[in-house]
CSV table of C-alpha atoms and ligand atoms in Angstrom, one decimal:
chain,number,residue,atom,x,y,z
A,755,MET,CA,-100.0,256.3,194.2
A,756,LYS,CA,-98.8,255.6,197.6
A,757,PHE,CA,-95.2,254.8,198.5
A,758,ASN,CA,-94.4,253.3,201.9
A,759,ILE,CA,-90.7,253.7,202.7
A,760,LEU,CA,-89.1,251.6,205.4
A,761,THR,CA,-85.8,253.3,206.3
A,762,LEU,CA,-83.4,254.0,209.2
A,763,PHE,CA,-82.9,257.5,207.8
A,764,PRO,CA,-86.2,259.2,207.1
A,765,GLU,CA,-84.5,262.6,207.1
A,766,MET,CA,-82.7,261.7,203.9
A,767,PHE,CA,-86.0,262.0,201.9
A,768,GLU,CA,-86.0,265.8,202.2
A,769,PRO,CA,-85.3,266.1,198.4
A,770,LEU,CA,-88.8,264.8,197.7
A,771,LYS,CA,-90.3,267.9,199.4
A,772,HIS,CA,-89.5,270.1,196.4
A,773,SER,CA,-90.5,270.9,192.9
A,774,ILE,CA,-92.7,268.4,190.9
A,775,ILE,CA,-92.9,265.7,193.6
A,776,GLU,CA,-93.8,268.3,196.3
A,777,ARG,CA,-96.7,269.6,194.1
A,778,ALA,CA,-97.9,266.0,193.3
A,779,CYS,CA,-98.0,265.3,197.1
A,780,LYS,CA,-99.9,268.5,197.8
A,781,GLN,CA,-102.4,267.5,195.1
A,782,ASN,CA,-102.7,264.1,196.6
A,783,LEU,CA,-101.6,262.4,193.4
A,784,ILE,CA,-98.7,260.9,195.4
A,785,ASN,CA,-98.6,259.9,199.0
A,786,ILE,CA,-95.2,259.3,200.7
A,787,ASN,CA,-95.5,257.4,204.0
A,788,LEU,CA,-92.1,257.3,205.8
A,789,ILE,CA,-91.6,254.6,208.4
A,790,ASN,CA,-88.6,254.8,210.6
A,791,ILE,CA,-87.4,251.2,211.2
A,792,ARG,CA,-85.7,252.4,214.4
A,793,ASP,CA,-89.1,253.2,216.0
A,794,PHE,CA,-89.7,249.4,216.1
A,795,SER,CA,-86.6,248.6,218.1
A,796,LYS,CA,-87.3,246.9,221.5
A,797,ASP,CA,-83.9,247.9,222.8
A,798,LYS,CA,-83.8,250.8,225.3
A,799,HIS,CA,-81.0,252.4,223.3
A,800,LYS,CA,-83.0,251.9,220.1
A,801,LYS,CA,-80.4,249.6,218.7
A,802,VAL,CA,-81.5,248.0,215.4
A,803,ASP,CA,-78.4,246.0,214.3
A,804,ASP,CA,-76.0,243.3,215.6
A,805,THR,CA,-72.8,241.6,214.6
A,806,PRO,CA,-73.0,239.0,211.8
A,807,TYR,CA,-73.2,235.3,212.5
A,808,GLY,CA,-69.9,233.8,211.2
A,809,GLY,CA,-68.0,237.0,211.9
A,810,GLY,CA,-66.7,239.7,209.6
A,811,ALA,CA,-66.9,243.4,209.2
A,812,GLY,CA,-70.0,245.6,209.8
A,813,MET,CA,-73.3,245.2,211.3
A,814,VAL,CA,-76.5,243.5,210.2
A,815,VAL,CA,-80.0,245.0,210.6
A,816,LYS,CA,-82.1,242.7,212.8
A,817,ALA,CA,-85.0,240.7,211.2
A,818,ASP,CA,-87.6,241.3,214.0
A,819,VAL,CA,-87.2,245.1,213.9
A,820,VAL,CA,-87.7,245.2,210.1
A,821,TYR,CA,-90.6,242.8,210.3
A,822,ASP,CA,-92.4,244.8,213.0
A,823,ALA,CA,-91.8,248.0,210.9
A,824,TYR,CA,-93.3,246.2,207.9
A,825,ASN,CA,-96.3,245.0,209.9
A,826,SER,CA,-97.1,248.6,210.8
A,827,ILE,CA,-98.1,249.1,207.2
A,828,GLN,CA,-101.8,248.7,206.7
A,829,ASN,CA,-101.9,247.4,203.1
A,830,LYS,CA,-100.1,244.0,202.9
A,831,ASN,CA,-101.1,243.7,199.2
A,832,ALA,CA,-98.6,246.4,198.2
A,833,LYS,CA,-95.6,245.0,196.3
A,834,VAL,CA,-92.5,245.1,198.5
A,835,ILE,CA,-89.3,246.2,196.7
A,836,TYR,CA,-85.9,245.9,198.4
A,837,LEU,CA,-83.3,248.4,197.0
A,838,THR,CA,-80.0,246.5,196.7
A,839,PRO,CA,-77.1,246.4,194.3
A,840,GLN,CA,-78.0,242.7,193.9
A,841,GLY,CA,-81.4,243.5,192.3
A,842,LYS,CA,-82.4,243.7,188.7
A,843,THR,CA,-81.3,247.0,187.2
A,844,LEU,CA,-84.0,249.6,186.9
A,845,ASN,CA,-84.9,250.8,183.4
A,846,GLN,CA,-87.7,252.8,181.8
A,847,GLU,CA,-89.8,249.7,181.0
A,848,LYS,CA,-89.7,248.6,184.7
A,849,VAL,CA,-90.6,252.2,185.7
A,850,THR,CA,-93.7,252.2,183.5
A,851,SER,CA,-94.8,248.8,184.8
A,852,LEU,CA,-94.4,249.9,188.5
A,853,ALA,CA,-96.4,253.1,187.7
A,854,LYS,CA,-99.4,250.8,187.2
A,855,GLU,CA,-99.4,249.7,190.9
A,856,GLN,CA,-101.6,251.5,193.4
A,857,GLU,CA,-99.2,251.2,196.3
A,858,LEU,CA,-95.5,250.2,196.7
A,859,THR,CA,-93.5,249.5,199.8
A,860,LEU,CA,-89.8,250.3,199.5
A,861,LEU,CA,-87.3,248.7,201.9
A,862,CYS,CA,-84.0,250.6,202.1
A,863,GLY,CA,-80.9,248.6,203.3
A,864,HIS,CA,-78.0,250.1,205.2
A,865,TYR,CA,-74.8,248.9,206.9
A,866,GLU,CA,-73.7,245.4,205.8
A,867,GLY,CA,-77.3,244.4,205.1
A,868,ILE,CA,-80.5,243.1,206.5
A,869,ASP,CA,-81.0,239.6,208.1
A,870,GLN,CA,-81.9,237.4,205.1
A,871,ARG,CA,-84.8,235.7,206.9
A,872,VAL,CA,-87.0,238.9,206.9
A,873,LEU,CA,-86.0,239.5,203.3
A,874,ASP,CA,-87.2,236.0,202.4
A,875,GLU,CA,-90.4,236.6,204.3
A,876,ILE,CA,-91.5,240.0,203.0
A,877,VAL,CA,-89.7,241.0,199.8
A,878,ASP,CA,-91.3,240.5,196.4
A,879,GLU,CA,-88.7,242.0,194.2
A,880,GLU,CA,-85.1,243.3,194.4
A,881,ILE,CA,-84.1,246.4,192.4
A,882,SER,CA,-80.8,248.1,191.8
A,883,ILE,CA,-80.3,251.5,190.2
A,884,GLY,CA,-77.0,250.6,188.6
A,885,ASP,CA,-73.8,248.5,188.9
A,886,TYR,CA,-72.2,250.5,191.7
A,887,VAL,CA,-72.5,250.3,195.5
A,888,LEU,CA,-74.0,253.1,197.5
A,889,THR,CA,-74.0,253.5,201.3
A,890,GLY,CA,-77.7,252.7,201.5
A,891,GLY,CA,-81.0,252.2,199.7
A,892,GLU,CA,-82.4,255.7,200.4
A,893,ILE,CA,-81.0,257.4,197.3
A,894,PRO,CA,-82.1,254.5,195.0
A,895,ALA,CA,-85.6,254.6,196.6
A,896,MET,CA,-85.8,258.3,195.8
A,897,VAL,CA,-84.6,257.6,192.2
A,898,LEU,CA,-87.4,255.0,191.8
A,899,ILE,CA,-90.1,257.3,193.4
A,900,ASP,CA,-89.1,260.2,191.1
A,901,ALA,CA,-89.0,258.1,187.9
A,902,VAL,CA,-92.3,256.2,188.7
A,903,SER,CA,-94.2,259.4,189.8
A,904,ARG,CA,-93.7,261.0,186.4
A,905,TYR,CA,-96.1,258.4,185.0
A,906,VAL,CA,-98.8,258.9,187.6
A,907,GLU,CA,-101.7,260.7,185.9
A,908,GLY,CA,-101.7,264.4,186.5
A,909,VAL,CA,-98.1,264.7,187.8
A,910,LEU,CA,-96.7,265.9,184.5
A,911,SER,CA,-98.6,267.7,181.8
A,912,SER,CA,-100.0,265.1,179.4
A,913,ASP,CA,-98.0,266.8,176.6
A,914,SER,CA,-94.7,266.0,178.3
A,915,VAL,CA,-95.6,262.3,178.6
A,916,LYS,CA,-97.0,262.2,175.0
A,917,GLU,CA,-93.8,263.7,173.6
A,918,GLU,CA,-91.8,261.2,175.5
A,919,SER,CA,-93.7,258.3,174.1
A,920,PHE,CA,-93.1,259.7,170.5
A,921,SER,CA,-89.4,259.5,171.0
A,922,ALA,CA,-89.7,256.1,172.7
A,923,GLY,CA,-86.4,254.3,172.7
A,924,HIS,CA,-84.6,257.4,171.3
A,925,LEU,CA,-83.0,260.4,173.1
A,926,GLU,CA,-84.9,263.7,173.2
A,927,TYR,CA,-84.4,266.3,170.5
A,928,SER,CA,-82.4,269.5,171.3
A,929,GLN,CA,-84.3,272.5,172.8
A,930,TYR,CA,-83.8,276.2,172.4
A,931,THR,CA,-85.2,279.4,174.0
A,932,ARG,CA,-84.5,283.2,173.6
A,933,PRO,CA,-82.3,284.9,172.8
A,934,GLU,CA,-82.2,284.0,169.1
A,935,ILE,CA,-78.4,284.4,169.0
A,936,PHE,CA,-76.1,283.3,171.8
A,937,LEU,CA,-72.3,283.6,171.5
A,938,ASN,CA,-72.8,283.7,167.7
A,939,ARG,CA,-74.9,280.5,167.7
A,940,LYS,CA,-78.2,280.9,166.1
A,941,VAL,CA,-81.4,279.0,166.8
A,942,PRO,CA,-82.3,276.6,163.9
A,943,GLU,CA,-84.5,278.7,161.6
A,944,VAL,CA,-87.2,276.0,161.2
A,945,LEU,CA,-88.1,276.3,164.9
A,946,GLN,CA,-89.1,279.9,164.3
A,947,SER,CA,-91.1,279.2,161.1
A,948,GLY,CA,-94.4,278.4,162.8
A,949,ASN,CA,-94.7,275.4,160.4
A,950,HIS,CA,-95.5,272.6,162.7
A,951,LYS,CA,-95.1,269.8,160.2
A,952,ASN,CA,-91.5,271.0,159.5
A,953,ILE,CA,-90.9,271.5,163.2
A,954,ASP,CA,-92.0,268.0,164.0
A,955,GLU,CA,-89.8,266.6,161.2
A,956,TRP,CA,-86.8,268.7,162.5
A,957,ARG,CA,-87.3,267.3,166.0
A,958,ARG,CA,-87.6,263.7,164.8
A,959,LYS,CA,-84.2,264.2,163.0
A,960,SER,CA,-82.6,265.9,166.0
A,961,SER,CA,-83.7,263.1,168.2
A,962,LEU,CA,-82.3,260.5,165.8
A,963,VAL,CA,-78.9,262.4,165.5
A,964,ASN,CA,-78.6,262.9,169.3
A,965,THR,CA,-79.2,259.2,169.7
A,966,TYR,CA,-76.7,258.3,167.0
A,967,LYS,CA,-74.0,260.5,168.5
A,968,LYS,CA,-74.5,259.6,172.2
A,969,ARG,CA,-76.2,256.1,172.3
A,970,PRO,CA,-75.8,254.5,168.9
A,971,GLU,CA,-76.5,251.1,170.4
A,972,LEU,CA,-80.1,252.1,170.7
A,973,LEU,CA,-80.5,252.4,166.9
A,974,ASN,CA,-81.1,249.8,164.2
A,975,GLU,CA,-79.2,249.7,160.9
A,976,GLU,CA,-81.8,251.7,159.0
A,977,GLU,CA,-81.8,254.4,161.7
A,978,ILE,CA,-78.0,254.6,161.7
A,979,LYS,CA,-78.0,255.1,157.9
A,980,GLU,CA,-80.6,257.9,158.2
A,981,ALA,CA,-78.7,259.6,161.0
A,982,LYS,CA,-75.5,259.6,159.0
A,983,LYS,CA,-77.3,261.1,156.0
A,984,ILE,CA,-78.9,263.8,158.1
A,985,ILE,CA,-75.4,264.8,159.4
A,986,GLU,CA,-73.8,264.6,155.9
A,987,ASN,CA,-76.5,266.9,154.5
A,988,ASN,CA,-76.2,269.3,157.4
A,989,GLU,CA,-80.0,269.0,158.0
A,990,ILE,CA,-79.7,269.7,161.7
B,1050,LIG,N1,-78.0,250.0,197.8
B,1050,LIG,C1,-76.6,250.2,197.7
B,1050,LIG,N2,-76.3,250.4,196.4
B,1050,LIG,C2,-77.4,250.2,195.6
B,1050,LIG,C3,-77.7,250.3,194.3
B,1050,LIG,N3,-76.8,250.5,193.3
B,1050,LIG,N4,-79.0,250.1,193.9
B,1050,LIG,C4,-80.0,249.9,194.8
B,1050,LIG,N5,-79.7,249.9,196.1
B,1050,LIG,C5,-78.5,250.0,196.6
């Protein structure tokens, strides 16, 4: 999967050079193509913005500079996503549908915004990562890349993705590792039993109880009833 990133701050994408995303890039499962919008400024001082028509605070990124940066991308069929608080909020369903694309172009805003005319010309979709305002679209673009890359074949072990689909719509079950006793708290016995049927059942219940305690709005009435019963009977 290829991500073209149009940004004024390519240095901000350093966090993608670590851990799972780094490995995926090295294995050519993911390709991150950073395009510095500033490189397309025709100004001798490399200026990319100007004062807004109509007055007001801040600066607006110029349409022609963004357009030229966009035109430097070879594949014009790649969906163009503008990261903005005005967009539709990103969720797991959107993440999995974006993971089906071969290539995405992410446009990161900064300052007071980008001239609307170039947005109207090139943007296919606007995405927000939540109802709060950040200083730019770079961190949201990284959030989107990280979340989408997890679904690209080979990036995670197939077991991790499979387990996630089992718990679809619910929170994950609780995890434990050695030592067996930590600060007087013991690992649930069933997890050491080697009985995989019982372990699966314990994990299903743990997932249900975690969801009930932290995000009850994700459960239907039947599930709430069952979670309450599991807690009452001290099954977890
Ligand atoms: N740019 C600034 N804030 C943002 C947000 N919440 N989501 C996406 N892009 C943004």
